[in-house]
């Protein structure tokens, strides 16, 4: 695992966007680049930079296939807080990605179990995910893989914890009763199958999760900690999110990055 530490959220978001664009541009000719995506407030600035880069002619999404991490169950697609709406608003409507290349879970499917199973098959059919961009919850959850989720889990329906409902209520008029109680989510194993995994974490509220994921043993209590098993996992944080790392851990990752930049 690598930990990239930047002074603030803006610098960290820009770093992540440029890393993603670099990977897209370096993809072999004739093979689509398969990109896993996340929602929530954390990746918004990264998406904004990717849009800027597209408009500046620095990257194209014509040969990109996307798979989103999750979607609420029983929330209408046209609802402003559905993840379909989120992705259109913050990324898809502003770039040149073909609509047929976009994949999101259908939280209103008549058979949710089948929808989840078919999603896994679609990922395999696309050749697997080249890079999965994600965030982390304050309790260390990856996608909607809440604490105590199996680290071998695959795409499925999850019942959200009270803490997750409370955090997400900010998107629903701060009314926890308006937040859907279930969501469909890729599993921990689904994410770890990606060739690369890039996780963003910003602000002091994420510091405990980052400490658990980076410094503590792998545990289903903090599903992000499973990234320790991945050969190409990257966590991009600002100074606040790095705040609970040990001094020597902090220095180690700073020194590694400096050495590799030479």
XYZ file of C-alpha atoms in Angstrom:
262
model
C 0.000 0.000 0.000
C 1.092 3.525 -0.750
C -0.114 6.574 1.143
C 0.072 9.882 -0.715
C -0.149 12.846 1.645
C -0.977 16.342 0.424
C -1.395 19.576 2.352
C -5.117 19.912 1.679
C -8.107 18.340 -0.056
C -7.659 20.408 -3.206
C -4.089 19.250 -3.799
C -4.980 15.634 -3.018
C -7.980 15.718 -5.375
C -5.890 17.157 -8.199
C -3.228 14.489 -7.674
C -5.859 11.752 -7.913
C -7.466 13.179 -11.061
C -4.159 13.474 -12.857
C -3.182 9.960 -11.833
C -6.444 8.598 -13.263
C -6.039 10.587 -16.492
C -2.480 9.323 -16.852
C -3.680 5.730 -16.548
C -6.451 6.268 -19.112
C -4.022 7.853 -21.555
C -1.524 5.023 -21.098
C -4.078 2.263 -21.756
C -3.174 -0.101 -24.629
C -4.765 0.808 -27.951
C -7.852 -1.212 -28.763
C -8.580 -2.151 -25.145
C -11.127 -0.137 -23.150
C -9.967 1.256 -19.827
C -12.348 0.003 -17.139
C -12.794 2.499 -14.322
C -14.605 1.935 -11.034
C -16.175 5.060 -9.547
C -17.547 6.341 -6.247
C -20.073 8.936 -5.135
C -20.374 11.208 -2.116
C -18.714 14.533 -1.435
C -15.164 13.144 -1.373
C -14.555 12.626 -5.136
C -16.367 15.755 -6.371
C -13.228 17.847 -6.764
C -11.418 14.979 -8.466
C -14.279 14.728 -10.952
C -14.146 18.488 -11.505
C -10.462 18.253 -12.409
C -11.120 15.346 -14.769
C -13.792 17.462 -16.485
C -11.346 20.350 -16.779
C -8.730 18.048 -18.247
C -11.232 16.667 -20.765
C -12.268 20.162 -21.864
C -8.605 21.103 -22.205
C -8.014 18.106 -24.461
C -5.785 16.358 -21.933
C -7.880 13.196 -21.621
C -10.778 11.501 -23.411
C -13.327 9.062 -22.009
C -14.470 7.660 -25.375
C -12.680 4.393 -24.655
C -13.548 4.203 -20.951
C -16.061 1.815 -19.372
C -17.289 2.650 -15.881
C -18.803 0.702 -13.009
C -20.052 2.530 -9.942
C -19.604 1.134 -6.457
C -23.154 1.399 -5.179
C -26.726 2.682 -5.357
C -29.578 3.107 -2.905
C -32.387 0.567 -2.919
C -35.871 1.784 -3.909
C -34.786 5.383 -4.531
C -36.101 6.596 -7.917
C -33.345 7.051 -10.516
C -34.508 10.630 -11.118
C -34.241 11.498 -7.405
C -31.554 14.190 -6.991
C -29.728 12.059 -4.426
C -29.696 8.834 -6.430
C -26.209 7.878 -7.511
C -27.403 7.890 -11.119
C -28.238 11.579 -10.701
C -25.010 12.268 -8.826
C -22.799 10.814 -11.536
C -24.601 12.684 -14.306
C -24.352 15.949 -12.376
C -20.718 15.716 -11.361
C -19.121 13.788 -14.222
C -20.977 11.979 -17.007
C -22.895 14.943 -18.433
C -19.634 16.864 -18.886
C -17.356 14.363 -20.626
C -17.367 12.334 -23.855
C -18.058 8.894 -22.391
C -20.563 6.855 -24.460
C -23.731 6.252 -22.434
C -23.604 2.546 -23.232
C -20.245 2.371 -21.435
C -21.740 3.534 -18.133
C -22.817 0.909 -15.606
C -24.708 1.611 -12.379
C -26.643 -0.764 -10.173
C -30.430 -0.616 -10.476
C -31.850 -0.163 -6.993
C -35.351 -0.603 -8.377
C -34.752 -3.893 -10.169
C -37.520 -6.485 -9.624
C -34.924 -9.031 -8.479
C -32.134 -7.307 -6.552
C -30.129 -10.484 -6.004
C -30.113 -11.184 -9.736
C -29.171 -7.551 -10.452
C -26.148 -7.912 -8.178
C -25.093 -11.203 -9.749
C -25.429 -9.755 -13.261
C -23.329 -6.729 -12.237
C -20.454 -9.006 -11.276
C -20.772 -10.793 -14.628
C -20.695 -7.483 -16.502
C -17.455 -6.532 -14.764
C -15.883 -9.834 -15.793
C -17.175 -9.455 -19.353
C -15.557 -6.013 -19.564
C -12.205 -7.572 -18.735
C -12.118 -6.610 -15.069
C -11.640 -3.203 -13.509
C -8.323 -1.499 -14.256
C -8.611 1.128 -11.542
C -11.217 1.477 -8.800
C -11.638 4.940 -7.307
C -13.264 4.946 -3.887
C -13.677 6.729 -0.603
C -13.905 5.544 2.982
C -16.490 6.046 5.692
C -15.689 7.466 9.092
C -15.841 3.935 10.528
C -13.523 2.576 7.835
C -16.139 1.110 5.507
C -15.302 0.691 1.825
C -18.207 1.297 -0.574
C -21.216 0.240 1.544
C -19.325 -2.661 3.072
C -20.152 -1.738 6.643
C -18.096 -2.978 9.628
C -18.193 -6.776 9.950
C -18.790 -7.293 6.241
C -17.012 -10.297 4.801
C -13.709 -9.451 3.170
C -14.637 -12.061 0.525
C -17.950 -10.323 -0.239
C -19.318 -9.662 -3.705
C -21.969 -7.254 -4.992
C -25.073 -7.546 -2.833
C -27.765 -5.659 -0.909
C -26.574 -4.119 2.357
C -28.548 -2.809 5.331
C -26.947 0.486 6.331
C -25.833 1.157 9.885
C -27.174 4.014 11.962
C -23.841 5.835 11.680
C -23.933 5.671 7.871
C -27.562 6.805 7.788
C -26.674 9.709 10.072
C -23.701 10.805 7.957
C -25.695 10.528 4.718
C -28.655 12.423 6.144
C -26.863 15.640 5.158
C -27.929 14.840 1.597
C -31.555 14.337 2.672
C -32.421 17.597 4.443
C -30.582 16.323 7.551
C -33.517 13.982 8.126
C -32.282 10.457 8.868
C -35.742 9.084 8.160
C -35.447 10.157 4.521
C -32.264 8.162 3.912
C -32.877 4.777 2.248
C -32.189 2.003 4.744
C -30.596 -0.318 2.204
C -28.146 -0.002 -0.653
C -26.626 -2.230 -3.287
C -22.855 -2.342 -3.089
C -19.914 -4.012 -4.730
C -18.169 -6.310 -2.282
C -14.743 -5.984 -0.742
C -13.487 -8.785 -2.989
C -14.988 -7.035 -6.017
C -12.907 -3.944 -5.271
C -9.756 -5.935 -4.545
C -10.061 -7.714 -7.891
C -9.249 -4.412 -9.629
C -5.739 -4.041 -11.012
C -5.356 -0.841 -8.980
C -7.369 0.665 -6.140
C -7.212 4.394 -5.377
C -8.888 5.560 -2.162
C -9.514 9.200 -1.191
C -9.879 10.380 2.415
C -10.128 13.999 3.512
C -10.702 15.783 6.808
C -10.147 14.962 10.462
C -13.260 12.762 10.636
C -11.503 10.237 8.378
C -8.279 10.158 10.421
C -9.287 7.228 12.629
C -10.331 5.150 9.614
C -7.020 5.839 7.879
C -5.052 4.877 10.974
C -6.985 1.605 11.282
C -6.603 0.788 7.587
C -2.895 1.600 7.354
C -1.409 0.737 10.745
C -3.669 -1.878 12.314
C -4.153 -5.536 11.311
C -6.565 -6.465 8.533
C -10.027 -6.792 10.028
C -13.654 -6.872 8.943
C -14.208 -4.149 11.549
C -12.500 -1.768 9.102
C -13.175 -3.129 5.631
C -10.745 -0.668 4.041
C -7.945 -2.485 5.893
C -8.320 -5.293 3.311
C -6.428 -2.970 0.953
C -3.306 -4.158 2.764
C -3.632 -7.356 0.729
C -3.710 -5.513 -2.595
C -0.471 -5.292 -4.607
C -1.344 -1.851 -6.022
C -3.409 -0.036 -3.419
C -3.053 3.732 -3.012
C -4.607 5.915 -0.328
C -4.593 9.663 -1.020
C -5.147 11.856 2.038
C -4.873 15.429 3.174
C -2.969 16.439 6.319
C -6.121 16.255 8.446
C -6.914 12.690 7.414
C -3.294 11.733 8.125
C -3.557 13.250 11.586
C -3.709 10.004 13.592
C -0.870 8.222 11.788
C 2.254 7.645 13.841
C 5.020 10.127 13.162
C 7.273 7.427 11.721
C 4.468 6.106 9.499
C 3.887 9.611 8.167
C 7.600 10.135 7.546
C 7.947 6.732 5.868
C 5.345 7.418 3.206
C 6.634 10.946 2.614
C 10.179 9.592 2.155
C 9.020 6.820 -0.194
C 7.188 9.269 -2.416
C 10.152 11.647 -2.484
C 12.522 8.820 -3.379
C 10.283 7.549 -6.197
C 9.941 11.057 -7.624
C 13.678 11.302 -8.270
